[in-house]
Tab-separated table of C-alpha atoms in Angstrom:
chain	number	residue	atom	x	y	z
A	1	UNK	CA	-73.759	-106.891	69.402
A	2	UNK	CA	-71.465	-108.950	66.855
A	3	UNK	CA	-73.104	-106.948	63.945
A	4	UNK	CA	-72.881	-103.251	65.218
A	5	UNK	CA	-69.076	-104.076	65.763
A	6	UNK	CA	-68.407	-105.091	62.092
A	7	UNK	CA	-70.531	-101.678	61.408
A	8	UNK	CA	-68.362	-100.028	64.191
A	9	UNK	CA	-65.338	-101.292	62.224
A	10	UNK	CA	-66.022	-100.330	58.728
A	11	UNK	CA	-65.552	-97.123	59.027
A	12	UNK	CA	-61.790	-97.340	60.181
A	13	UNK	CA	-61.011	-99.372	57.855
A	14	UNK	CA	-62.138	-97.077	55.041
A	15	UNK	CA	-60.439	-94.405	56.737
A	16	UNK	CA	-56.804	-96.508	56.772
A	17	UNK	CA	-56.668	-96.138	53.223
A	18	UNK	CA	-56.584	-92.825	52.395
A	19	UNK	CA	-54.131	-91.986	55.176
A	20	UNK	CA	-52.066	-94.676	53.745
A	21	UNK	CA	-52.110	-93.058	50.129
A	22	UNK	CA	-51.713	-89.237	51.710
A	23	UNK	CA	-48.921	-90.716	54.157
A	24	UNK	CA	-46.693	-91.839	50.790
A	25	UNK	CA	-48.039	-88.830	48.840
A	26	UNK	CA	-46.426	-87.097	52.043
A	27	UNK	CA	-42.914	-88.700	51.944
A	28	UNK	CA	-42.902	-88.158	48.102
A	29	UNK	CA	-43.123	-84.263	48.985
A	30	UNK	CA	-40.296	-83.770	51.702
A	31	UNK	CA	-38.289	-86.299	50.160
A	32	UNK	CA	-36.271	-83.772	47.796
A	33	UNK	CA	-36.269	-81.669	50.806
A	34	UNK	CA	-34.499	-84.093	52.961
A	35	UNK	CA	-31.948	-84.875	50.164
A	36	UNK	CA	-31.335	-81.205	49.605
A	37	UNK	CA	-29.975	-81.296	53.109
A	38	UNK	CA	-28.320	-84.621	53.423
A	39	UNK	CA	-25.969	-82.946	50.448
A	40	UNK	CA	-25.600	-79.841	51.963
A	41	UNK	CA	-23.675	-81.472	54.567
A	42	UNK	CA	-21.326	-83.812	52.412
A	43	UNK	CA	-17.821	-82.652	50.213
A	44	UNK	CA	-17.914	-81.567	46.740
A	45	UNK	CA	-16.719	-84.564	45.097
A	46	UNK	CA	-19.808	-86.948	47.182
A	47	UNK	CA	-22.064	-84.994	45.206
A	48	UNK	CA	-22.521	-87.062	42.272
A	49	UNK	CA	-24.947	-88.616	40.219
A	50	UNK	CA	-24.417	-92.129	41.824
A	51	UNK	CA	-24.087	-90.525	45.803
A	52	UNK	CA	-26.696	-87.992	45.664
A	53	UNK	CA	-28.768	-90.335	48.140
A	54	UNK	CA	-26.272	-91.687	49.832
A	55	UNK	CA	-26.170	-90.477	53.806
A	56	UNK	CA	-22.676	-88.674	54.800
A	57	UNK	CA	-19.982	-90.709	56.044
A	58	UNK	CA	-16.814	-89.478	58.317
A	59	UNK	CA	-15.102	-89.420	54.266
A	60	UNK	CA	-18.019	-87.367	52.952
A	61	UNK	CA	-19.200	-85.108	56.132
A	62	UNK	CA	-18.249	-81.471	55.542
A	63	UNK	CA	-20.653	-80.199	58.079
A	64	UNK	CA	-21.644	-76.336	57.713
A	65	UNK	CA	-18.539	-75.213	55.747
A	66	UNK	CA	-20.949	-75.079	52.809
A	67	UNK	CA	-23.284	-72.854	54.220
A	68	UNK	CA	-20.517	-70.962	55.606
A	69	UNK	CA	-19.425	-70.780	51.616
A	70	UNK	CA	-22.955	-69.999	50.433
A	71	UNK	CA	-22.952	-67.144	52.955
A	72	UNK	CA	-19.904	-65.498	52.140
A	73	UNK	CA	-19.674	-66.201	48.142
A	74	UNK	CA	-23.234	-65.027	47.248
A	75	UNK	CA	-23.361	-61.960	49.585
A	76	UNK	CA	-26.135	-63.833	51.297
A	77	UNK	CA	-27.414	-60.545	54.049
A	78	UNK	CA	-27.969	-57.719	50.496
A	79	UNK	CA	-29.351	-60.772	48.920
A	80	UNK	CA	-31.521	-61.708	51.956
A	81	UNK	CA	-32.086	-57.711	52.481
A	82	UNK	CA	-33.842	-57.745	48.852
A	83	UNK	CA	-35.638	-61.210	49.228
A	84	UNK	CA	-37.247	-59.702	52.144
A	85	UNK	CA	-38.440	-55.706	51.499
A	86	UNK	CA	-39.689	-57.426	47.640
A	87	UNK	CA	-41.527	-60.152	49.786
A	88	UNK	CA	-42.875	-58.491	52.858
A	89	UNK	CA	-43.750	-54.985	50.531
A	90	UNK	CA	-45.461	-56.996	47.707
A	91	UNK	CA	-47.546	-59.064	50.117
A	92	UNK	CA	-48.448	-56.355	52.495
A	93	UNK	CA	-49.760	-54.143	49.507
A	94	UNK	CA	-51.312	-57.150	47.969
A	95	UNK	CA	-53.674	-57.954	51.363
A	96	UNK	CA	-54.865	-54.080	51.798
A	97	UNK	CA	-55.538	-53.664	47.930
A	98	UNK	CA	-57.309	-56.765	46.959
A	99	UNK	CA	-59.368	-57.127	50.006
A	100	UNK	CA	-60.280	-53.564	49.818
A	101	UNK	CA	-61.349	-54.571	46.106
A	102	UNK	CA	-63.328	-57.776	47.332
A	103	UNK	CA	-65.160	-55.734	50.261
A	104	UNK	CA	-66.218	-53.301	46.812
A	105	UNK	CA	-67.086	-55.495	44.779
A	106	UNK	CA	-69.627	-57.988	47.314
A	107	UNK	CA	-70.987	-54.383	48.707
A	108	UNK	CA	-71.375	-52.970	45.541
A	109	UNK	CA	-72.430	-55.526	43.368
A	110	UNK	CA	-73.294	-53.883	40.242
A	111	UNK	CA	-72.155	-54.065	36.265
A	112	UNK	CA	-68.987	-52.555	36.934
A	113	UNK	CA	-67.466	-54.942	40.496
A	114	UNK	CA	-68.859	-58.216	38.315
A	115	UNK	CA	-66.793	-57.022	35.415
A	116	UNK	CA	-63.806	-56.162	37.838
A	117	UNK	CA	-64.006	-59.345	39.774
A	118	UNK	CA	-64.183	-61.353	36.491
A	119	UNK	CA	-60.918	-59.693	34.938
A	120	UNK	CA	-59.215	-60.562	38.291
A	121	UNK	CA	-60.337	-63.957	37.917
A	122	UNK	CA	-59.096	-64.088	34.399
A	123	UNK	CA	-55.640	-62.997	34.864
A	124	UNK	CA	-54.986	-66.085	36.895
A	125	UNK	CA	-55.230	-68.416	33.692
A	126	UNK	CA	-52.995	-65.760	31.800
A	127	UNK	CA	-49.358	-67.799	31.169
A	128	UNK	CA	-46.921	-65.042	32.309
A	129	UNK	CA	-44.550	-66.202	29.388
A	130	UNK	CA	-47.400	-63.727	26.826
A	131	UNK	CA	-46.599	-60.671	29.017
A	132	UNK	CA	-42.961	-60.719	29.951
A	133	UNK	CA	-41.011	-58.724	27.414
A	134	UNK	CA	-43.787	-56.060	27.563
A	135	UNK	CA	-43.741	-56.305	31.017
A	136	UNK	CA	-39.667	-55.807	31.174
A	137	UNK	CA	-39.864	-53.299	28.688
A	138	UNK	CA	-42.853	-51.443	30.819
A	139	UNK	CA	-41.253	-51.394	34.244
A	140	UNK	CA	-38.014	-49.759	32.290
A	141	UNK	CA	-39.959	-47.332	31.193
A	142	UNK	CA	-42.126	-46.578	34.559
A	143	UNK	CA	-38.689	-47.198	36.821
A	144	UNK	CA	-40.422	-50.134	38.195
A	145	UNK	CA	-36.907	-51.849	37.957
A	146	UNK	CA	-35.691	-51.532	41.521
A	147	UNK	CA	-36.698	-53.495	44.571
A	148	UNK	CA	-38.976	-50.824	46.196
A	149	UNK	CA	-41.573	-50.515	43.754
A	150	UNK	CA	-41.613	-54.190	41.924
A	151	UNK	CA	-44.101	-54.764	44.545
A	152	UNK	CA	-46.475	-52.668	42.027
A	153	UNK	CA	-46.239	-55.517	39.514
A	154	UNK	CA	-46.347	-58.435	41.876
A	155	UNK	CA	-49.793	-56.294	43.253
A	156	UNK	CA	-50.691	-57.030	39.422
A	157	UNK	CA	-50.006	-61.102	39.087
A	158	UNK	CA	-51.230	-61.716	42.743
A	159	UNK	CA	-54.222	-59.737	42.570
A	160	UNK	CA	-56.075	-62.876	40.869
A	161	UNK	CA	-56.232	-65.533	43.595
A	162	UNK	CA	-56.499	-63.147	46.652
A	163	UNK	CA	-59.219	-61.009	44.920
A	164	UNK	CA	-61.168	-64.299	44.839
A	165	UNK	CA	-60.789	-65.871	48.453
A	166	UNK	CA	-61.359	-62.361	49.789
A	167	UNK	CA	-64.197	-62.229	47.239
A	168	UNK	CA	-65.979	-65.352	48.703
A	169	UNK	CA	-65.208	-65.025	52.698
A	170	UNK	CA	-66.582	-61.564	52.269
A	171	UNK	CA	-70.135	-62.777	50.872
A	172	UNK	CA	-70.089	-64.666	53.963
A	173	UNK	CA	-69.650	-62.008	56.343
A	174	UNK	CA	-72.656	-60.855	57.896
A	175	UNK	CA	-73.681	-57.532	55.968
A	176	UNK	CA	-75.951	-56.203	59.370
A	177	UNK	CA	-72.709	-55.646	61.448
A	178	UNK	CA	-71.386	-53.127	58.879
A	179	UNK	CA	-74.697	-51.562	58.997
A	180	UNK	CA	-74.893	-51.115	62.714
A	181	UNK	CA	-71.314	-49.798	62.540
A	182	UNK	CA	-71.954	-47.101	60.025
A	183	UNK	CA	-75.178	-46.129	62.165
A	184	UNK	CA	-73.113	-45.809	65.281
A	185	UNK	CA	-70.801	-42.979	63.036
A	186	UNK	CA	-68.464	-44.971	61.687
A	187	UNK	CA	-66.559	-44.217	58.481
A	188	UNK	CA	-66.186	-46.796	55.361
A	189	UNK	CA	-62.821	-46.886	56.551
A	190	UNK	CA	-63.463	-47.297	60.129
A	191	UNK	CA	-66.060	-49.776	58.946
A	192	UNK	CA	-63.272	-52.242	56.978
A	193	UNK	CA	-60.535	-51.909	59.245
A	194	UNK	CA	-62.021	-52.010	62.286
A	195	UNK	CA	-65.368	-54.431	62.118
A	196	UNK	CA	-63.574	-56.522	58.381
A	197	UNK	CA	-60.534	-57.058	58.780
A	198	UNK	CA	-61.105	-59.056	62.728
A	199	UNK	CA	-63.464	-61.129	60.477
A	200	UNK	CA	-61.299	-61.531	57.284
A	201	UNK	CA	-58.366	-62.677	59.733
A	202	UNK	CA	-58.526	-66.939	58.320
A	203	UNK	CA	-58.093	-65.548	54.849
A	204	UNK	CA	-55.405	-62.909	55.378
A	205	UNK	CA	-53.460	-65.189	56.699
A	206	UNK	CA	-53.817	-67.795	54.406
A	207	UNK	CA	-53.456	-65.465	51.700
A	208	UNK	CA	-50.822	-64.170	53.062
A	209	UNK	CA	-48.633	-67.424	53.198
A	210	UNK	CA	-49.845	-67.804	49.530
A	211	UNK	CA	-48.359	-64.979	48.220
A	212	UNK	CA	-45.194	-64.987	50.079
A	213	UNK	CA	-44.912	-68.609	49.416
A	214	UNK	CA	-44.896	-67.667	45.657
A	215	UNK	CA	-43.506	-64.257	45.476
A	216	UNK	CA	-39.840	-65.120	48.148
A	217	UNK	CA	-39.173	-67.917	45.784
A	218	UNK	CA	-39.616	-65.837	42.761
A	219	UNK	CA	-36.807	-65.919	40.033
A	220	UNK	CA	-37.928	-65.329	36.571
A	221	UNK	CA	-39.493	-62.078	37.386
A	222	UNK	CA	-37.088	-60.120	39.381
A	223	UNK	CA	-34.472	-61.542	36.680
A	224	UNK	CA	-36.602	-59.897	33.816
A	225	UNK	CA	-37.438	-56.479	35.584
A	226	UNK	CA	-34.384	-56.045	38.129
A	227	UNK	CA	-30.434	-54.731	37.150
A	228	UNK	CA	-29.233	-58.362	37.922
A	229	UNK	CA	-25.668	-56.873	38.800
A	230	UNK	CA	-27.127	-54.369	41.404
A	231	UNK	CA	-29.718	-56.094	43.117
A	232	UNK	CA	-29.646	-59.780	43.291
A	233	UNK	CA	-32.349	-61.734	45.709
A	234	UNK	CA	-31.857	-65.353	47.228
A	235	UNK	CA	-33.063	-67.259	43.976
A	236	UNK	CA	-31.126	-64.990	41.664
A	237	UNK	CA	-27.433	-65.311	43.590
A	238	UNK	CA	-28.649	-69.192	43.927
A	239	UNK	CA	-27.870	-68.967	39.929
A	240	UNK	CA	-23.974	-67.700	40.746
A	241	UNK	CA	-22.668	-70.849	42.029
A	242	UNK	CA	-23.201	-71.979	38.388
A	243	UNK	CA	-19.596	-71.193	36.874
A	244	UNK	CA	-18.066	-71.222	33.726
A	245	UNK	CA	-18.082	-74.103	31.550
A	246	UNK	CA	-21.064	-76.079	32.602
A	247	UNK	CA	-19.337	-76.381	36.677
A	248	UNK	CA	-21.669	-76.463	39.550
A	249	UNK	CA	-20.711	-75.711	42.735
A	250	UNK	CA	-23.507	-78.096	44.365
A	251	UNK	CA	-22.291	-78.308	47.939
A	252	UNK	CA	-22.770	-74.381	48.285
A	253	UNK	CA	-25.816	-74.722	46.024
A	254	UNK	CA	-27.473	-76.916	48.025
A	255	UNK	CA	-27.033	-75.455	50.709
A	256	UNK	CA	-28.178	-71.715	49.776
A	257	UNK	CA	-31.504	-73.137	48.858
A	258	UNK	CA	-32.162	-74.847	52.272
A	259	UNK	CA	-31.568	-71.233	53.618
A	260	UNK	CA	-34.103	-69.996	51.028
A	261	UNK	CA	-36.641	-72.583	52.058
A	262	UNK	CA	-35.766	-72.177	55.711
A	263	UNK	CA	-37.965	-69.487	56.351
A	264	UNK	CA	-41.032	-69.784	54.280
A	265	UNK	CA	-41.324	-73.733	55.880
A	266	UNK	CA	-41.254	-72.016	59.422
A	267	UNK	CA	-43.864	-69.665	58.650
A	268	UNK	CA	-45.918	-71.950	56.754
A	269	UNK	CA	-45.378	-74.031	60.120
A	270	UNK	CA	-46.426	-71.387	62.633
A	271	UNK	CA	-49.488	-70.785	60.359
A	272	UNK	CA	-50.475	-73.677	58.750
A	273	UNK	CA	-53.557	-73.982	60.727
A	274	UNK	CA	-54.977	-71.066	58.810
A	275	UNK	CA	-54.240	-71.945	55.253
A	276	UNK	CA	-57.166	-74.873	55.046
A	277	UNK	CA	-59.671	-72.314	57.217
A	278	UNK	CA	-58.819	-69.439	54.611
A	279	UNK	CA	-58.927	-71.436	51.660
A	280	UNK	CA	-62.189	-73.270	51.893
A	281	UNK	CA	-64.199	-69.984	53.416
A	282	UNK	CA	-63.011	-67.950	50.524
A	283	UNK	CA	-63.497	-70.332	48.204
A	284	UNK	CA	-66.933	-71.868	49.419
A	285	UNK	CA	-68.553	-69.288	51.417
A	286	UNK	CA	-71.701	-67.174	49.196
């Protein structure tokens, strides 16, 4: 009895370990997070390089009169108004075209969908740094330079990574179902919308929070394709409270970018439970 409880034992004791290590690899993460909004609350002059992680004090408390700043100096609801339609436009025309592209190329499966699915896995080891003046100079040209139709490049740069979860979780999906569908007189269409997409729900989502993740935080792209002085998202005004002269405003500051975050950490709460499902089908399944 002695000997199966040292057995018993071992394995919690392995198990201690690595929740130690991902418990501090935790901390590390939301600690800039935490700071962010410890000096969002504080003065002007308590933001410095020897009190940025200090806690506020009754001298250094300003409470929300920088957010009420950020708000008011930045034009924070055209800003948020942009952030949004680019966000919720790019990733809603991302999901419909690349896992209408994945479904083709697992059904298909000939010269041309291995060649397709390969140049879609390329582009995700393409730096964007060799494409961005042509790509500025290209979305001039096509009127690409507004935020209704950048979603057409960010359909481009995200097409990579969700062509390849949807890729995989479709090879997993049962191929008989489809069949039986078609032979009761349904359409392709009917087919993908109606007996797919239930299925491919895990990775939408998941891919979904991906690409929003990346494309609501954005700055260097809408900076090189939009008119900066017409249409300005949250990262881009962000950049305002930088003034002349090399001065910060950093109470402000700070607090605009816990209102970016803000949103994208409540939706990546709401659906986190997805994002591991999602990610290991698509990239494991087939």
């Amino acid at each position: 009895m002695a000997k199966n409880k040292v057995i018993a034992d071992k394995p919690k004791k392995k198990s201690i370990v690595p929740t130690i290590i991902l418990s501090i690899i935790s901390v590390a993460w939301i600690y800039p997070i935490v700071m962010i909004l410890l000096n969002s609350l504080k003065i002007e002059s308590a933001i410095t390089t020897s009190g940025v992680f200090k806690f506020p004090t009754e001298e250094t408390w300003n409470g929300i009169k920088n957010f009420v700043a950020s708000v008011t100096q930045m034009d924070f609801l055209a800003s948020f108004w942009y952030s949004l339609v680019i966000s919720v436009m790019s990733v809603a025309l991302i999901l419909l075209c690349c896992s209408m592209c994945a479904w083709y190329i697992v059904r298909v499966n000939g010269a041309l969908s291995k060649i397709l699915y390969y140049l879609c896995v390329f582009s995700m080891v393409v730096p964007f740094q060799m494409v961005m003046f042509t790509l500025a100079k290209t979305a001039d040209t096509l009127r690409l330079n507004n935020p209704y139709f950048i979603c057409i490049i960010y359909l481009g740069f995200g097409a990579g990574l969700a062509v390849f979860m949807f890729t995989g979780f479709v090879k997993g999906s049962p191929l008989e179902i489809e069949e039986a569908a078609m032979i009761d007189g349904c359409s392709p269409l009917q087919v993908f919308f109606k007996i797919l997409v239930p299925i491919l729900k895990p990775t939408i989502i998941s891919t979904a929070i991906l690409e929003m993740m990346w494309v609501w935080n954005d700055y260097l792209l809408p900076t090189l394709v939009l008119d900066i002085k017409k249409y300005r998202t949250i990262p881009m005004a962000i950049q305002y409270f930088r003034g002349s002269y090399g001065h910060v405003q950093m109470g402000p500051m700070m607090a605009s970018i816990m209102i970016d975050i803000i949103p994208i950490i409540v939706m990546y709460l709401v659906c986190q439970k997805y994002i591991i499902e999602g990610v290991v089908a698509g990239a494991v399944k087939g």
